CSV table of C-alpha atoms in Angstrom, one decimal:
chain,number,residue,atom,x,y,z
P,292,UNK,CA,48.4,-35.7,29.8
P,293,UNK,CA,49.2,-34.1,33.2
P,294,UNK,CA,52.5,-32.3,33.7
P,295,UNK,CA,53.5,-31.2,37.2
P,296,UNK,CA,56.1,-28.5,37.8
P,297,UNK,CA,58.2,-29.2,40.8
P,298,UNK,CA,61.3,-27.5,42.3
P,299,UNK,CA,62.7,-25.6,45.3
P,300,UNK,CA,60.8,-22.6,46.6
P,301,UNK,CA,61.3,-19.5,44.4
P,302,UNK,CA,62.8,-21.5,41.6
P,303,UNK,CA,60.4,-20.2,38.9
P,304,UNK,CA,57.7,-22.9,38.9
P,305,UNK,CA,54.9,-20.3,38.7
P,306,UNK,CA,56.8,-18.3,36.0
P,307,UNK,CA,57.1,-21.4,33.8
P,308,UNK,CA,53.4,-22.3,34.6
P,309,UNK,CA,52.3,-18.8,33.5
P,310,UNK,CA,54.3,-19.1,30.3
P,311,UNK,CA,52.6,-22.3,29.1
P,312,UNK,CA,49.1,-21.9,30.7
P,313,UNK,CA,46.4,-19.4,29.8
P,314,UNK,CA,45.5,-19.2,33.5
P,315,UNK,CA,48.0,-16.8,35.0
P,316,UNK,CA,48.6,-17.1,38.7
P,317,UNK,CA,50.3,-14.8,41.1
P,318,UNK,CA,53.5,-16.1,42.7
P,319,UNK,CA,53.1,-16.7,46.4
P,320,UNK,CA,56.7,-16.3,47.6
P,321,UNK,CA,57.3,-18.3,50.7
P,322,UNK,CA,54.1,-20.3,50.5
P,323,UNK,CA,54.6,-23.3,52.7
P,324,UNK,CA,51.5,-25.2,52.1
P,325,UNK,CA,51.0,-27.8,49.4
P,326,UNK,CA,48.6,-26.1,46.9
P,327,UNK,CA,48.2,-27.0,43.3
P,328,UNK,CA,47.3,-24.4,40.5
P,329,UNK,CA,46.0,-26.0,37.3
P,330,UNK,CA,45.8,-24.8,33.8
P,331,UNK,CA,44.4,-26.7,30.8
P,332,UNK,CA,45.6,-26.1,27.3
P,333,UNK,CA,43.9,-27.6,24.2
P,334,UNK,CA,46.4,-28.9,21.7
P,335,UNK,CA,45.6,-27.6,18.2
P,336,UNK,CA,46.0,-30.2,15.4
P,337,UNK,CA,44.9,-29.6,11.8
P,338,UNK,CA,44.6,-33.3,11.2
P,339,UNK,CA,41.7,-33.5,13.7
P,340,UNK,CA,39.7,-31.0,11.6
P,341,UNK,CA,40.5,-32.9,8.4
P,342,UNK,CA,39.3,-36.1,9.9
P,343,UNK,CA,36.2,-34.4,11.3
P,344,UNK,CA,35.4,-33.2,7.7
P,345,UNK,CA,35.7,-36.7,6.4
P,346,UNK,CA,33.8,-38.6,9.1
P,347,UNK,CA,31.4,-35.8,10.4
P,348,UNK,CA,31.3,-36.9,14.0
P,349,UNK,CA,28.7,-35.4,16.4
P,350,UNK,CA,31.5,-34.0,18.6
P,351,UNK,CA,35.2,-33.1,18.0
P,352,UNK,CA,37.5,-33.4,21.0
P,353,UNK,CA,41.0,-32.0,20.9
P,354,UNK,CA,43.8,-33.4,23.0
P,355,UNK,CA,44.5,-31.5,26.3
P,356,UNK,CA,47.5,-31.0,28.4
P,357,UNK,CA,46.9,-30.1,32.1
P,358,UNK,CA,49.7,-28.2,33.7
P,359,UNK,CA,50.0,-28.3,37.5
P,360,UNK,CA,52.0,-25.8,39.5
P,361,UNK,CA,52.8,-27.8,42.7
P,362,UNK,CA,53.9,-25.4,45.4
P,363,UNK,CA,55.5,-26.0,48.8
P,364,UNK,CA,57.7,-28.9,47.9
P,365,UNK,CA,60.6,-29.1,50.3
P,366,UNK,CA,62.2,-31.6,52.6
P,367,UNK,CA,64.8,-31.9,55.3
P,368,UNK,CA,68.3,-31.6,54.1
P,369,UNK,CA,70.0,-35.0,53.9
P,370,UNK,CA,66.8,-36.9,54.7
P,371,UNK,CA,66.8,-40.0,52.4
P,372,UNK,CA,64.6,-42.2,54.6
P,373,UNK,CA,61.3,-41.0,53.1
P,374,UNK,CA,58.7,-43.6,52.2
P,375,UNK,CA,55.9,-43.6,49.6
P,376,UNK,CA,53.4,-42.4,52.3
P,377,UNK,CA,55.6,-39.3,52.7
P,378,UNK,CA,55.1,-38.2,49.1
P,379,UNK,CA,52.4,-35.5,48.9
P,380,UNK,CA,49.3,-36.6,47.0
P,381,UNK,CA,49.7,-33.7,44.6
P,382,UNK,CA,52.9,-35.3,43.3
P,383,UNK,CA,51.3,-38.6,42.6
P,384,UNK,CA,48.7,-37.2,40.2
P,385,UNK,CA,50.8,-35.9,37.3
P,386,UNK,CA,52.0,-38.3,34.6
P,387,UNK,CA,55.1,-36.2,34.1
P,388,UNK,CA,57.2,-34.2,36.6
P,389,UNK,CA,59.1,-31.3,35.2
P,390,UNK,CA,61.8,-30.1,37.6
P,391,UNK,CA,62.4,-26.4,37.5
P,392,UNK,CA,66.0,-25.5,38.5
P,393,UNK,CA,66.7,-22.2,40.2
P,394,UNK,CA,68.9,-19.5,38.7
P,395,UNK,CA,70.2,-21.6,35.7
């Protein structure tokens, strides 16, 4: 599963990303370009290990969640005439978008 953190500049996207990801990133305040920081977390599940004991597979693969800190998302105030081609490619990749709201 891929989860992308979006929100206004300086809303705390990188702070949330650092809280859930083992790959801590520095916050680039005022970064205007669209850059994506990624962190992958393996989801521990005791049931997987119990099944592995029963069936003895060659390989055990845990579920993974990929967190994406999408920076530089902004638009013109009041501009609602955006089309699909205006959406940055970094926002098309995640399966879930988590909107980080500033100062709340």
